[in-house]
XYZ file of C-alpha atoms in Angstrom:
187
model
C -19.802 5.148 0.805
C -18.676 8.450 1.953
C -17.004 10.784 -0.260
C -13.677 11.269 1.529
C -10.974 12.061 -1.213
C -10.940 14.874 -3.505
C -8.924 13.211 -6.520
C -6.222 15.232 -8.583
C -4.123 12.779 -10.752
C -1.288 14.796 -12.576
C -0.588 12.711 -15.567
C 3.095 14.120 -16.766
C 5.929 13.709 -18.736
C 7.938 16.077 -16.782
C 10.298 13.275 -15.507
C 12.003 12.804 -19.263
C 13.192 16.693 -19.194
C 14.371 16.470 -15.572
C 16.568 13.685 -16.545
C 17.697 15.434 -19.408
C 19.141 18.524 -17.289
C 16.008 21.116 -17.476
C 15.291 20.131 -13.759
C 13.545 22.673 -11.759
C 11.837 24.539 -14.630
C 10.064 21.316 -15.882
C 9.254 20.328 -12.423
C 7.780 24.045 -11.875
C 5.748 23.834 -14.783
C 4.180 20.755 -13.301
C 3.882 21.927 -10.030
C 1.555 24.966 -11.813
C -0.522 22.505 -13.655
C -0.766 20.147 -10.335
C -2.150 23.332 -8.499
C -4.714 24.488 -11.318
C -6.061 20.901 -11.295
C -6.558 20.544 -7.586
C -8.213 24.035 -7.614
C -10.508 22.871 -10.202
C -11.184 19.731 -8.575
C -11.731 21.090 -4.985
C -14.344 23.827 -6.548
C -15.528 26.517 -4.278
C -14.752 24.582 -0.805
C -10.942 24.926 -0.790
C -10.762 23.538 2.796
C -9.054 20.252 3.337
C -7.935 18.975 6.494
C -4.862 17.041 4.881
C -2.842 16.787 1.445
C -1.203 13.583 0.603
C 1.296 13.655 -2.327
C 2.965 10.698 -3.884
C 4.968 10.312 -6.914
C 6.055 7.285 -8.616
C 9.874 8.693 -8.978
C 12.491 8.890 -6.554
C 14.034 11.837 -7.927
C 15.462 14.049 -5.310
C 14.575 16.742 -7.176
C 10.728 16.217 -6.580
C 11.100 15.389 -3.010
C 13.101 18.769 -2.350
C 10.123 20.771 -4.354
C 7.175 19.007 -2.388
C 7.146 21.780 0.332
C 7.220 24.179 -2.602
C 4.077 22.146 -4.107
C 2.563 22.299 -0.750
C 2.423 26.439 -0.015
C 1.704 26.944 -3.989
C -1.512 25.297 -3.321
C -2.123 27.446 -0.304
C -1.353 30.656 -2.162
C -3.906 29.117 -4.437
C -6.816 29.191 -1.933
C -6.273 26.003 -0.928
C -6.886 25.985 2.881
C -4.777 22.848 4.397
C -5.503 22.510 8.144
C -3.543 19.774 8.992
C -0.255 18.171 7.541
C 1.169 17.230 4.605
C 2.281 13.709 3.623
C 4.626 12.809 1.134
C 5.138 9.239 -0.246
C 8.090 9.511 -2.628
C 7.732 5.949 -4.349
C 4.515 4.943 -6.196
C 4.213 1.843 -4.412
C 3.930 3.382 -1.387
C 0.853 5.359 -2.795
C -1.299 2.362 -1.531
C -0.580 2.913 2.202
C -1.158 6.508 1.697
C -4.561 5.742 0.650
C -5.236 3.514 3.721
C -3.735 5.692 6.096
C -5.639 8.920 4.820
C -8.899 6.954 4.726
C -8.127 5.884 8.291
C -7.958 9.082 9.769
C -10.875 10.325 7.759
C -13.409 7.401 8.718
C -12.254 8.357 12.497
C -13.116 12.008 12.297
C -9.537 13.051 12.484
C -9.770 14.774 8.958
C -12.945 15.977 7.413
C -11.621 15.885 3.612
C -8.447 14.948 2.020
C -6.517 16.281 -1.394
C -4.722 13.591 -2.756
C -2.428 14.041 -5.326
C -0.620 11.651 -7.316
C 2.594 12.954 -9.792
C 2.849 10.403 -12.210
C 4.866 9.916 -15.132
C 3.060 7.630 -17.293
C 5.201 7.900 -20.161
C 7.598 5.688 -17.867
C 5.249 2.766 -17.738
C 5.748 -0.211 -20.195
C 2.346 -0.943 -21.495
C 2.856 -4.820 -20.659
C 3.674 -4.432 -16.962
C 0.724 -2.068 -16.215
C -1.747 -5.003 -15.209
C 1.066 -6.526 -12.661
C 1.312 -3.100 -11.126
C -2.312 -3.066 -10.073
C -2.177 -6.769 -8.689
C 1.096 -5.940 -6.949
C -0.549 -2.563 -5.476
C -3.671 -4.334 -4.181
C -1.827 -7.290 -2.757
C 0.362 -4.854 -0.885
C -2.899 -3.231 0.505
C -4.258 -6.998 1.415
C -0.671 -7.585 3.347
C -0.790 -4.647 5.495
C -4.367 -5.278 6.257
C -6.024 -1.679 6.214
C -9.230 -1.245 7.519
C -10.047 1.340 5.104
C -8.997 -0.394 1.771
C -12.140 -1.220 0.885
C -13.747 2.357 1.665
C -11.262 3.279 -1.194
C -11.831 0.936 -3.591
C -14.139 2.804 -5.854
C -11.479 5.354 -5.757
C -8.966 3.136 -6.625
C -10.982 1.634 -9.321
C -11.099 4.988 -11.100
C -7.380 6.049 -10.452
C -6.463 2.623 -11.828
C -8.496 2.842 -15.122
C -7.180 6.053 -15.617
C -3.437 5.331 -15.369
C -3.321 2.137 -16.934
C -5.983 2.665 -19.627
C -8.029 0.215 -18.905
C -12.180 0.322 -18.538
C -13.352 0.167 -14.886
C -15.190 -3.025 -15.734
C -11.451 -4.457 -16.283
C -9.696 -3.126 -13.365
C -13.066 -4.637 -11.323
C -12.121 -8.197 -12.992
C -8.568 -8.129 -12.131
C -10.222 -7.013 -8.122
C -12.093 -9.575 -8.124
C -9.749 -12.513 -9.357
C -7.107 -10.732 -6.946
C -9.759 -11.095 -3.882
C -10.528 -14.787 -4.794
C -7.037 -15.582 -4.795
C -6.049 -13.642 -1.806
C -9.265 -15.333 0.498
C -7.705 -18.768 -0.935
C -4.089 -18.046 0.417
C -5.542 -16.763 3.949
C -7.430 -19.875 3.598
C -4.320 -21.972 3.053
C -2.181 -20.173 5.756
């Protein structure tokens, strides 16, 4: 499988101080750690065709500061040759995966930096498995041709975000695949 993602998942509790009114300072600290994580992940080759940014929160503060995050990445030496894409809601990150993967596979983009800003403390543990199911099923419904190609990346992401082993995530995905196939047969 082609390696078309450089993944930086920023696990942050910055949402809480934002809600308490600390606002911009907390987000700027988050951006600093995001930029450092991105630079570390990219290594010496900091040229990318696209930057895809997703966040779980719909907080307007994050939306307003995303262009600043892109500028900070560029200032740190990340050479973004194309566009940056911002998905405001976490539930939209699955389509972002599909679209970015399609552009890479078509040759339109050679390398993508995918940055996920997720205030993980906001996730109750008992809904995390349901969130995995929801995202995978949304991907199935959308029928992105590149979803399977991104599966290994998704498994690593879900294992980290939901504190599960890769085998546990794989088992959930396997059950979902069977379920989706059964639903397609019924329909």
